[in-house]
Tab-separated table of C-alpha atoms and ligand atoms in Angstrom:
chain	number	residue	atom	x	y	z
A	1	UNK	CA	114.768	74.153	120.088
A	2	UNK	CA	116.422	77.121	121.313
A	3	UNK	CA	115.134	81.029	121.994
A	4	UNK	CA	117.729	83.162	119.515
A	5	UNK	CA	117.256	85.988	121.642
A	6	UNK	CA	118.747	83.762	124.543
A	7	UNK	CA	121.281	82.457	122.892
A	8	UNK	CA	124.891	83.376	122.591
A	9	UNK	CA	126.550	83.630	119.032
A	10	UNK	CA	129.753	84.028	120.323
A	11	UNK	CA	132.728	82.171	118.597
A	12	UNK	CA	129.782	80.464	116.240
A	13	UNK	CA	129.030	80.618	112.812
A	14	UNK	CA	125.534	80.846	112.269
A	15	UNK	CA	124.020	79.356	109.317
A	16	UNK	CA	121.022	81.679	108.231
A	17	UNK	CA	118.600	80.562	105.961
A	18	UNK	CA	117.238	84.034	104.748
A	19	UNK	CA	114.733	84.570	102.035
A	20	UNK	CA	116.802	87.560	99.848
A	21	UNK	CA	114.336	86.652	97.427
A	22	UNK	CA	113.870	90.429	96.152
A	23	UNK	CA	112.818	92.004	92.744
A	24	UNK	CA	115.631	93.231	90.513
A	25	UNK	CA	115.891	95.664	87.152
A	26	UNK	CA	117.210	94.773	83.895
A	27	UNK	CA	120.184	96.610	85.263
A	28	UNK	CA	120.134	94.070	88.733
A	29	UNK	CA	119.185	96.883	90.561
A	30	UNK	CA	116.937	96.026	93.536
A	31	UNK	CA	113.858	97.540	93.296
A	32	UNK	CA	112.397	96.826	96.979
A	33	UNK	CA	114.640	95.330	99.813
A	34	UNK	CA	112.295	95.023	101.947
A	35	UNK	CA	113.152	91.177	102.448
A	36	UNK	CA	116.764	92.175	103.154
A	37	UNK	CA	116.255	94.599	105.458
A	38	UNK	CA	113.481	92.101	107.593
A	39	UNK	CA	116.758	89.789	108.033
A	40	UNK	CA	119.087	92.468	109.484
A	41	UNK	CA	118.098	91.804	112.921
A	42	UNK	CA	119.070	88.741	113.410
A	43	UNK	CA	121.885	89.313	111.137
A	44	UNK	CA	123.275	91.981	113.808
A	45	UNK	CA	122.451	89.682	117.011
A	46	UNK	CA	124.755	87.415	115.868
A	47	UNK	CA	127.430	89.457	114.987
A	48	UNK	CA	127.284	91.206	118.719
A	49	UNK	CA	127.475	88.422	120.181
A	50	UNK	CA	130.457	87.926	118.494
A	51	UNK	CA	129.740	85.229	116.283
A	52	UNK	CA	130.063	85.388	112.302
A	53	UNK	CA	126.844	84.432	109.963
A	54	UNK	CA	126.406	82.329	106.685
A	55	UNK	CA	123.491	83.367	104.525
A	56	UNK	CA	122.070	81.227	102.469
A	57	UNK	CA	118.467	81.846	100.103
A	58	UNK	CA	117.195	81.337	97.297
A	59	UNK	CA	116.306	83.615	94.208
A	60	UNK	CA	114.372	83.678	91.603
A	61	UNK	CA	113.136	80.320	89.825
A	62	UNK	CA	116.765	79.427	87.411
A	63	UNK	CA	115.649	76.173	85.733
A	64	UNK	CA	119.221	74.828	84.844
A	65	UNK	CA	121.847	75.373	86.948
A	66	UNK	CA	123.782	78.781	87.436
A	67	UNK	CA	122.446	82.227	85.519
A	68	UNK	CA	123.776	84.972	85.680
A	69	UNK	CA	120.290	86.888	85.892
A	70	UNK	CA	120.058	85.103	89.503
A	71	UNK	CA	123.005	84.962	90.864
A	72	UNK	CA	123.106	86.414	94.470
A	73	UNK	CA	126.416	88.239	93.518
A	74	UNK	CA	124.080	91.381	92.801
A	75	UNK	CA	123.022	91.733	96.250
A	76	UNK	CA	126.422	91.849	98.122
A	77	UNK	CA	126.771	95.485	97.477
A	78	UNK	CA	123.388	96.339	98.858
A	79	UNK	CA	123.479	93.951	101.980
A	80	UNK	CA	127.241	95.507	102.982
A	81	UNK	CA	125.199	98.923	102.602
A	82	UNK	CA	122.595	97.813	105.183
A	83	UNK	CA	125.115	96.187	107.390
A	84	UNK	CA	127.419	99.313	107.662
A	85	UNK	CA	131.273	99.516	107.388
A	86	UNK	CA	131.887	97.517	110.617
A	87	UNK	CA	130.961	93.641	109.098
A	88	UNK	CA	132.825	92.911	105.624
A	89	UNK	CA	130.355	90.758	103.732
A	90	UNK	CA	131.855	87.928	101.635
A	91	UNK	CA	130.374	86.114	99.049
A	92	UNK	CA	130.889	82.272	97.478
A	93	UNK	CA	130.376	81.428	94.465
A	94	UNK	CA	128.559	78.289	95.360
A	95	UNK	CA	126.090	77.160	98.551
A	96	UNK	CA	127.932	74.322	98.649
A	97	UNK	CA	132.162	72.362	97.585
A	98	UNK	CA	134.956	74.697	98.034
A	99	UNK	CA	134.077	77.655	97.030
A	100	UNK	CA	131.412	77.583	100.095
A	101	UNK	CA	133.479	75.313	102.561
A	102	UNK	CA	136.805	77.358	101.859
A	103	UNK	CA	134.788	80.768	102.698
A	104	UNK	CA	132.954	79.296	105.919
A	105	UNK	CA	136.144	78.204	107.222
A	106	UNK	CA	138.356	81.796	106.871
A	107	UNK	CA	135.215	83.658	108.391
A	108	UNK	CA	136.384	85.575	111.508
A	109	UNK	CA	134.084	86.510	114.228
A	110	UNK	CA	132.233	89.503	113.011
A	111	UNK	CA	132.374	88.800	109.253
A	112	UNK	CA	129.232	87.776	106.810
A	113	UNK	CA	129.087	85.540	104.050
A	114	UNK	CA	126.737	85.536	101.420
A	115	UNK	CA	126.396	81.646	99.375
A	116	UNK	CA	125.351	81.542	96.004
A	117	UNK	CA	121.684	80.822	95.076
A	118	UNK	CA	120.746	77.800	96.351
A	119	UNK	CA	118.713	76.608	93.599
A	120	UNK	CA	121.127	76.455	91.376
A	121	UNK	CA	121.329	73.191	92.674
A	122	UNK	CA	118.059	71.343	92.088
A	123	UNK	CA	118.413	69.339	94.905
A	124	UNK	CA	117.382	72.433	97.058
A	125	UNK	CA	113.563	72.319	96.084
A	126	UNK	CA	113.896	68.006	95.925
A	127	UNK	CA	114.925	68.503	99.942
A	128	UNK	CA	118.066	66.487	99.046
A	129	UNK	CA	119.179	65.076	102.138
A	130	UNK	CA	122.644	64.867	101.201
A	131	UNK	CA	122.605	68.295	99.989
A	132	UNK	CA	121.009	69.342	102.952
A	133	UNK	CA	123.788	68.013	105.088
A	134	UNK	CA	126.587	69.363	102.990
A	135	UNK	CA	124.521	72.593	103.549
A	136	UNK	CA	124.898	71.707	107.379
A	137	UNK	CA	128.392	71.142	107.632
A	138	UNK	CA	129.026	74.827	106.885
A	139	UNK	CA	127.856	76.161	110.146
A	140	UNK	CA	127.512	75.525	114.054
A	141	UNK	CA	123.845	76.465	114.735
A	142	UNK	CA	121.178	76.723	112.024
A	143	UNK	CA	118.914	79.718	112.089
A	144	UNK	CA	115.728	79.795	110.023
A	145	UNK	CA	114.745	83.224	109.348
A	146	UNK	CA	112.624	83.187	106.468
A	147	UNK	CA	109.173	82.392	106.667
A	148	UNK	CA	108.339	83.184	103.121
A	149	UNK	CA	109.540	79.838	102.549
A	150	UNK	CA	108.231	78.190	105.526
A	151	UNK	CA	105.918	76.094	103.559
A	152	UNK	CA	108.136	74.731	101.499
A	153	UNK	CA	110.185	70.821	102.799
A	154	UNK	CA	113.378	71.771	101.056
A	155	UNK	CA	116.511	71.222	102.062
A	156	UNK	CA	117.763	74.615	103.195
A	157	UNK	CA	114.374	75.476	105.180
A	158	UNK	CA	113.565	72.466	106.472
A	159	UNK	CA	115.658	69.142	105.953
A	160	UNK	CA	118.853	70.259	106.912
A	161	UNK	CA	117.360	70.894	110.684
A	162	UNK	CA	117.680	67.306	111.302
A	163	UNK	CA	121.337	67.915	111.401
A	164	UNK	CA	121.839	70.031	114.105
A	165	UNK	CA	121.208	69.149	117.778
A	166	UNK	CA	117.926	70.905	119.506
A	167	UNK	CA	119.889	73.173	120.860
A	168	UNK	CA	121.769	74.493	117.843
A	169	UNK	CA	118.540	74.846	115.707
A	170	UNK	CA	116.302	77.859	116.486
A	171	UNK	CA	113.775	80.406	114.532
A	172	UNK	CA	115.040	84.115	114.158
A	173	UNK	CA	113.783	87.112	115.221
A	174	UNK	CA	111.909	87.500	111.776
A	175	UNK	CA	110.726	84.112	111.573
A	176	UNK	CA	109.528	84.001	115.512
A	177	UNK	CA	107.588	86.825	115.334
A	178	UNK	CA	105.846	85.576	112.529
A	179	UNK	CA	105.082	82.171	114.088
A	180	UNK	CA	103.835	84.038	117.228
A	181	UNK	CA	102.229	86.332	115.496
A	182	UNK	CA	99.740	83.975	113.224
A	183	UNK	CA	99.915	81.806	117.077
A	184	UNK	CA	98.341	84.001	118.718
A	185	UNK	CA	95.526	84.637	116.110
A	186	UNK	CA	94.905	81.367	115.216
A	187	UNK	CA	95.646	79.138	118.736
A	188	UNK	CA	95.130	82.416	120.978
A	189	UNK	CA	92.501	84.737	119.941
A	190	UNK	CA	90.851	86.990	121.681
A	191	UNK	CA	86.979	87.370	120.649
A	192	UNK	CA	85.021	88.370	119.044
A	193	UNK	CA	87.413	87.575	116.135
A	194	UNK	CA	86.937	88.439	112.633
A	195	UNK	CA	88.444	87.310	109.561
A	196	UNK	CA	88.509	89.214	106.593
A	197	UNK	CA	88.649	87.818	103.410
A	198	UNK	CA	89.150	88.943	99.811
A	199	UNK	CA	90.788	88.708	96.584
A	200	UNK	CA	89.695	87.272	92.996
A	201	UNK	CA	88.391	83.593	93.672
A	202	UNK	CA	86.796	81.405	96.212
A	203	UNK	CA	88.902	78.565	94.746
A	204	UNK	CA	91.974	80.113	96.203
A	205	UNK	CA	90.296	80.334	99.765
A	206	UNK	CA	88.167	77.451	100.647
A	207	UNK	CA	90.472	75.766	102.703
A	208	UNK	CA	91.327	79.080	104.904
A	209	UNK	CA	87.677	79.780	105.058
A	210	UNK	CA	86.898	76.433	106.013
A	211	UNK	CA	89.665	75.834	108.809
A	212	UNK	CA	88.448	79.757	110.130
A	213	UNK	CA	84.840	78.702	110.828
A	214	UNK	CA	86.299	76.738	113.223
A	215	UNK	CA	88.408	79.773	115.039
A	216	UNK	CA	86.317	82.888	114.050
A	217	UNK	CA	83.198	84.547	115.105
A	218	UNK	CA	82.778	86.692	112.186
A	219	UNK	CA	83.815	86.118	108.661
A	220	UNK	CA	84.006	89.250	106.134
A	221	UNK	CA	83.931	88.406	102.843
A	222	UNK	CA	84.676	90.950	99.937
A	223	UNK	CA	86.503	91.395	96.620
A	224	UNK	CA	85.551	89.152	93.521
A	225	UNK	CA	85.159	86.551	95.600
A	226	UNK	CA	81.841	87.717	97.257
A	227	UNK	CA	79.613	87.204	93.621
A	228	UNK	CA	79.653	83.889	93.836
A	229	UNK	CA	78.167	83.766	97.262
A	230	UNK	CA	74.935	85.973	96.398
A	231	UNK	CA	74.512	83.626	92.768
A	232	UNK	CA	74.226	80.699	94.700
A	233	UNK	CA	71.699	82.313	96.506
A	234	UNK	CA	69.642	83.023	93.413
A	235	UNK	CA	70.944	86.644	93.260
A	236	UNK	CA	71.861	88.737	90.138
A	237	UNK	CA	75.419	89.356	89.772
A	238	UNK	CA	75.566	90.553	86.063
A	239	UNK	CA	79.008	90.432	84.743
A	240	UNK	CA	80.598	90.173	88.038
A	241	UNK	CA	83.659	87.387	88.905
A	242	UNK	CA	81.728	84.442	89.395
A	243	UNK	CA	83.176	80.829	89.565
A	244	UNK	CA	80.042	78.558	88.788
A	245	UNK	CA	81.915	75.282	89.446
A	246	UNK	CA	81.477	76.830	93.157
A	247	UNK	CA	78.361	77.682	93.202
A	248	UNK	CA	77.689	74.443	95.671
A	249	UNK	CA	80.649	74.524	98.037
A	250	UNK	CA	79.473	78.391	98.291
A	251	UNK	CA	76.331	77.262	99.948
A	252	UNK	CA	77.687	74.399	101.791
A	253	UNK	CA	79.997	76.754	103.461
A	254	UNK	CA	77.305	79.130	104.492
A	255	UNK	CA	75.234	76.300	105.610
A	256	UNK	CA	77.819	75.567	107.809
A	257	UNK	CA	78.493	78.731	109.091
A	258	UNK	CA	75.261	78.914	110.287
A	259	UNK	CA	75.180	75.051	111.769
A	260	UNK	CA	78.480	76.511	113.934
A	261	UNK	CA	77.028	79.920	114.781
A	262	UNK	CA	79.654	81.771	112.816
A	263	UNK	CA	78.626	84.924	111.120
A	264	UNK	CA	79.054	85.391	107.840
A	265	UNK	CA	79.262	89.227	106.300
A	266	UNK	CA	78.750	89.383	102.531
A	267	UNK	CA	78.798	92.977	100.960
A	268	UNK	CA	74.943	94.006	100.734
A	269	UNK	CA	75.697	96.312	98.308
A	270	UNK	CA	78.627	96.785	95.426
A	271	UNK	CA	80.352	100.088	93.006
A	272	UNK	CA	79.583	98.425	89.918
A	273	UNK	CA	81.469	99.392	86.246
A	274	UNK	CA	80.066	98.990	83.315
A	275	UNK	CA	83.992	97.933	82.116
A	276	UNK	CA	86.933	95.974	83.783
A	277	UNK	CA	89.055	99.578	83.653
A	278	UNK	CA	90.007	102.791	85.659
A	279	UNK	CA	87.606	104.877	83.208
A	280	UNK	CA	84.605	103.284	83.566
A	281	UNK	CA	81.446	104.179	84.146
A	282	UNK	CA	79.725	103.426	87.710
A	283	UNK	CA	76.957	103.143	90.102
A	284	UNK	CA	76.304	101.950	93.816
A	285	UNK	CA	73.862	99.424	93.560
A	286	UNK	CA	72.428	96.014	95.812
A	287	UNK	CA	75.347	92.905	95.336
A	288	UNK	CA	72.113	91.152	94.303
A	289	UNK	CA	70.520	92.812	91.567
A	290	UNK	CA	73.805	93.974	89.403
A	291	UNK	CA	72.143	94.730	86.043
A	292	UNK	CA	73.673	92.483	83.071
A	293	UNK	CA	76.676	94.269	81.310
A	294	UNK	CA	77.888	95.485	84.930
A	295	UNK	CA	80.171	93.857	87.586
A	296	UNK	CA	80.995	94.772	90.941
A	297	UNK	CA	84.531	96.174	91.619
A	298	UNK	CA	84.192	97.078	94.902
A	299	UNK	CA	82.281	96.984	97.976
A	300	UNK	CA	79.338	99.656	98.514
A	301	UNK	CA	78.578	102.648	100.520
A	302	UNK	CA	76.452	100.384	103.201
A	303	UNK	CA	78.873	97.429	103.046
A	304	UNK	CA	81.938	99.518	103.882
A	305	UNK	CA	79.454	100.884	107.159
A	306	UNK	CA	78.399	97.076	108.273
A	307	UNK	CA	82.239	96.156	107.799
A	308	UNK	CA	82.970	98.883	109.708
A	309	UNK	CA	81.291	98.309	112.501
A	310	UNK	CA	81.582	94.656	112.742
A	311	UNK	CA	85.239	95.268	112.487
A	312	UNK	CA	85.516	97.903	115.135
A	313	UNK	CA	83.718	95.590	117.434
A	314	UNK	CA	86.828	92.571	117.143
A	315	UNK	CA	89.760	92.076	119.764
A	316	UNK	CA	91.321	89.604	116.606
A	317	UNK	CA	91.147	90.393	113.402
A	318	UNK	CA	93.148	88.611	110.096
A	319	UNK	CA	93.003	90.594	107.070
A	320	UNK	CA	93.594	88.774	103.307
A	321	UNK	CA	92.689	89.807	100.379
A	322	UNK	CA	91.617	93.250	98.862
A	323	UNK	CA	87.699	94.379	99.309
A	324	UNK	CA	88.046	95.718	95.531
A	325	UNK	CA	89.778	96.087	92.633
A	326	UNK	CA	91.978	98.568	94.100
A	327	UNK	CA	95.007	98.541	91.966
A	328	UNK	CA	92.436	101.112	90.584
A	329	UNK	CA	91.761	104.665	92.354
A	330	UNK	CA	88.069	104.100	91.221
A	331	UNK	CA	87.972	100.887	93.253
A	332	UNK	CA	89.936	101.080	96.009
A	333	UNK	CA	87.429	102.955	98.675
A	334	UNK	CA	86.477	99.608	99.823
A	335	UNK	CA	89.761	98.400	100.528
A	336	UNK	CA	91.014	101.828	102.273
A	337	UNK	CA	87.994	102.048	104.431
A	338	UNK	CA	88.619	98.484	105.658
A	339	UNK	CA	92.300	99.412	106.348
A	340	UNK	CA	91.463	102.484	108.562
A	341	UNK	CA	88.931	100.405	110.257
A	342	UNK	CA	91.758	97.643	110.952
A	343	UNK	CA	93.724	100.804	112.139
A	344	UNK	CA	91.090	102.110	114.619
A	345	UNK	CA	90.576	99.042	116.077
A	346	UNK	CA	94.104	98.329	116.577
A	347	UNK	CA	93.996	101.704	118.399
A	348	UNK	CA	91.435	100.500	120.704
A	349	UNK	CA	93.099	97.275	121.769
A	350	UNK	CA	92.798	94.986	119.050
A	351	UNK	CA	95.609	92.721	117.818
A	352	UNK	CA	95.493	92.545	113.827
A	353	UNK	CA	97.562	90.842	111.316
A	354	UNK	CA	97.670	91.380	107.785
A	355	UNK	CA	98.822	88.355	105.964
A	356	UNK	CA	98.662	87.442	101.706
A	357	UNK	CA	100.028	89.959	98.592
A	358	UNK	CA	97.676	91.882	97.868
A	359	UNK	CA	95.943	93.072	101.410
A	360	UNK	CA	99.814	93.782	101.948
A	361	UNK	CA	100.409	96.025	99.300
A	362	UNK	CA	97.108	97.616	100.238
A	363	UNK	CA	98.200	98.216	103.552
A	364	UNK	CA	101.282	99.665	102.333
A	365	UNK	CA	100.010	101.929	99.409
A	366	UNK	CA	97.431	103.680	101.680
A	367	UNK	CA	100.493	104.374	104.662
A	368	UNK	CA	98.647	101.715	107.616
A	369	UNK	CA	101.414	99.202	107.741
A	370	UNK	CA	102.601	100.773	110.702
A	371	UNK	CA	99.052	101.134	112.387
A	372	UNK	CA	98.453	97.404	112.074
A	373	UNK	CA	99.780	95.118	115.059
A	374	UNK	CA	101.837	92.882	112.435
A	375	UNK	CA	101.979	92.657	108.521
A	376	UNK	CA	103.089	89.223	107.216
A	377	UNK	CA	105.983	88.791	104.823
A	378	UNK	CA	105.251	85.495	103.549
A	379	UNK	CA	101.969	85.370	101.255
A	380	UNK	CA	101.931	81.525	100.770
A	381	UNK	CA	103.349	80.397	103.839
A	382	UNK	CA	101.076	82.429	106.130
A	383	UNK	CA	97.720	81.433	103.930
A	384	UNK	CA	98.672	77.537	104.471
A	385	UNK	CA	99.786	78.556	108.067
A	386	UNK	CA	95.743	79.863	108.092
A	387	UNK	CA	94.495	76.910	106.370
A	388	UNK	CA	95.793	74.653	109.280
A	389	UNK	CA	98.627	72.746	107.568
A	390	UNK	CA	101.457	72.621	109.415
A	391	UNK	CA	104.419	74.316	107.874
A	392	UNK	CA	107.854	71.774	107.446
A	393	UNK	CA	110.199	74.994	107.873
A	394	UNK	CA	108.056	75.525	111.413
A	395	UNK	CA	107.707	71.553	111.943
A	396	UNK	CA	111.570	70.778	111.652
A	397	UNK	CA	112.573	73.643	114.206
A	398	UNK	CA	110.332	72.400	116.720
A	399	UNK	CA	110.183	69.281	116.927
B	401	AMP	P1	93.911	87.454	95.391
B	401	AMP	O1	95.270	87.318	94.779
B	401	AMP	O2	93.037	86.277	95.207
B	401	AMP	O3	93.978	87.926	96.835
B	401	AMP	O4	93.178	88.582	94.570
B	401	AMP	C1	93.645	89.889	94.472
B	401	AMP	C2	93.084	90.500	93.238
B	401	AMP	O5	91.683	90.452	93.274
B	401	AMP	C3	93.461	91.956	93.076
B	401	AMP	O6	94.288	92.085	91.958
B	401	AMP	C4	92.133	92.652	92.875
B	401	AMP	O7	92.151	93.589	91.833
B	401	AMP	C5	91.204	91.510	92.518
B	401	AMP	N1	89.803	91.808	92.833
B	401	AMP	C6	89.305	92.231	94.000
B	401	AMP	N2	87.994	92.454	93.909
B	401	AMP	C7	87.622	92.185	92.646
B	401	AMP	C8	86.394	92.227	91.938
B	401	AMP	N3	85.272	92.618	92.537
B	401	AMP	N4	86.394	91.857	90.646
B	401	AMP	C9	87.537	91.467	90.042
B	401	AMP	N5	88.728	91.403	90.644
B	401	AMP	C10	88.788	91.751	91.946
């Protein structure tokens, strides 16, 4: 494996598997680039070296074959806009066969070609190997830069490494400072180090919670997700998200904490609604004794205090998942106090990442994204990095 930084593009063609997967209108307008701009980077490295680079992503989920709806044609415009005047930006009309093989080979040094959406080849998400290696054949050195799709064996983001020497094979800049950043929390950290969790459903975050016990000191768990800790303690939740088919593994996971000295931080108290909606009624009230026809939305006025302070205490801290329902202004103190806490801490010394959807969007909507030490761009890919599973578009760079 080489260090992209370190290496020289000149003369090359870089094959860059980027993850342009980004949100269009009716009109195939984009709506947020963000994932196009996070490739830019290492799109200009290579370029000064004096080397020319082959995109390649995927977009959208086409079931059949080629649609217009997502057809990477709609992002050339865009990307050239980005780039500036100096690289022109091609585009073929298919990843792979002429179209793609006659482009790649009239690319001069300096120039960028966009392939068509890889899935419209189902062989992609299969991790075809001999659609991997047609892939291959395109470019000298294979870059990986998109870790949104890290978790994923196919064969753009993980197969096709096998065909390129260890020395033509290499993470970008996006993609390595992902890996080191989740690294360092979850191989390096610095304690104390807390996790905070949230979102909708236990379900969806045993296996992170489980594999943190055995990294963390603290665990903070808010959001929906909390309720059906304090039932299977006996507690009254009212109407509040509660999955009883995990009632058990709720206890047995506390249990455990404890056996392993981790501490576990449930939300002593809740802003309960009488309704699921921005108008309704509420009240502060113990997470335990939520009177039937209420439900917590957020955490409470003491919870957001212990948070606080536990947080502000960390030298590591992972953030995922919302405290609240805060796609709501009624509900979203919880979540905003735990950003500014993140924030302050990060000010003191503390390295924080921010990793999954919805604690990104949080991040974003109240203006901390840039008061965090790193926020994730890969939701899934980052939560199985967390669970412990190694991650094929990692594996096949490195090993
Ligand atoms: P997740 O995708 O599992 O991280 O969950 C995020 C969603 O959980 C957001 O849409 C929040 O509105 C929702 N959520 C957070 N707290 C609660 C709660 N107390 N009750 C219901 N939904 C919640």
């Amino acid at each position: 494996m080489s260090t992209f930084s370190q290496f020289n593009f000149g003369g090359k063609k870089a094959l860059v598997r980027v993850d342009f997967n980004v949100p269009l209108d009716e009109h195939f307008k984009i709506t947020d680039d963000t994932r196009m701009r996070a490739a830019i980077p290492t799109i200009k490295k290579v370029l000064k070296d004096g080397g020319s680079v082959i995109l390649m992503s995927h977009f959208g989920r086409p079931k059949e074959g080629p649609v217009k709806k997502y057809s990477l044609i709609h992002l050339v415009a865009h990307l050239q806009e980005l780039l500036g005047d100096e690289p022109e930006v091609f585009f073929a009309s298919d990843c792979i066969g002429e179209p793609a093989a006659n482009a790649a080979a009239l690319l001069q040094s300096g120039d960028v070609l966009l392939l068509e959406n890889l899935r419209f080849h189902k062989e992609e998400e299969k991790g075809d190997l001999g659609f991997a290696e047609k892939l291959s054949k395109l470019g000298d050195v294979y870059v990986n830069d998109a870790f949104g799709t890290a978790h994923r064996a196919h064969a753009s983001t993980a197969v096709i490494a096998d065909f390129f020497e260890p020395d033509k094979k290499m993470f970008g800049l996006l993609m390595e400072s992902e890996v080191a950043s989740a690294e360092k929390v979850l191989l390096k950290s610095e304690k104390p180090f807390t996790a905070i969790i949230g979102g909708a459903k236990v379900s969806d975050k045993i296996l992170i919670i489980e594999n943190l016990l055995e990294k963390a000191t603290d665990i903070i768990i808010g959001g929906g997700m909390a309720y059906t800790f304090w039932k299977a303690q006996g507690k009254d939740i009212g109407n509040s998200l509660c999955e009883d088919d995990r009632l058990a593994l709720a206890l047995e996971l506390l249990e455990k904490a404890k056996t392993m000295g981790v501490n576990i931080h449930l939300p002593v108290d809740s802003t309960i609604a009488d309704k699921f909606a921005a108008d309704a009624k509420t009240s502060n009230c113990n997470s335990g004794a939520i009177p039937s026809g209420w439900m917590g939305l957020d955490i409470g006025e003491q919870a957001r205090i212990d948070f606080t302070s536990v947080i502000l205490s960390s030298k590591t801290i992972l953030w995922n998942g919302p405290m609240g329902v805060f796609e709501m202004d009624q509900f979203q103190v919880g979540t905003r106090t735990i950003a500014e806490a993140v924030a302050e801490a990060t000010q003191k010394g503390a390295f924080s990442l921010v990793g999954g959807g919805d604690s990104v969007a949080a991040v974003n909507q109240f203006g901390f994204n840039d008061k965090v030490s790193y926020v994730s761009t890969g939701g899934g890919a980052m939560l199985e990095f967390f669970e412990g599973k190694e991650l094929p578009g990692i594996a096949a760079i490195k090993k």
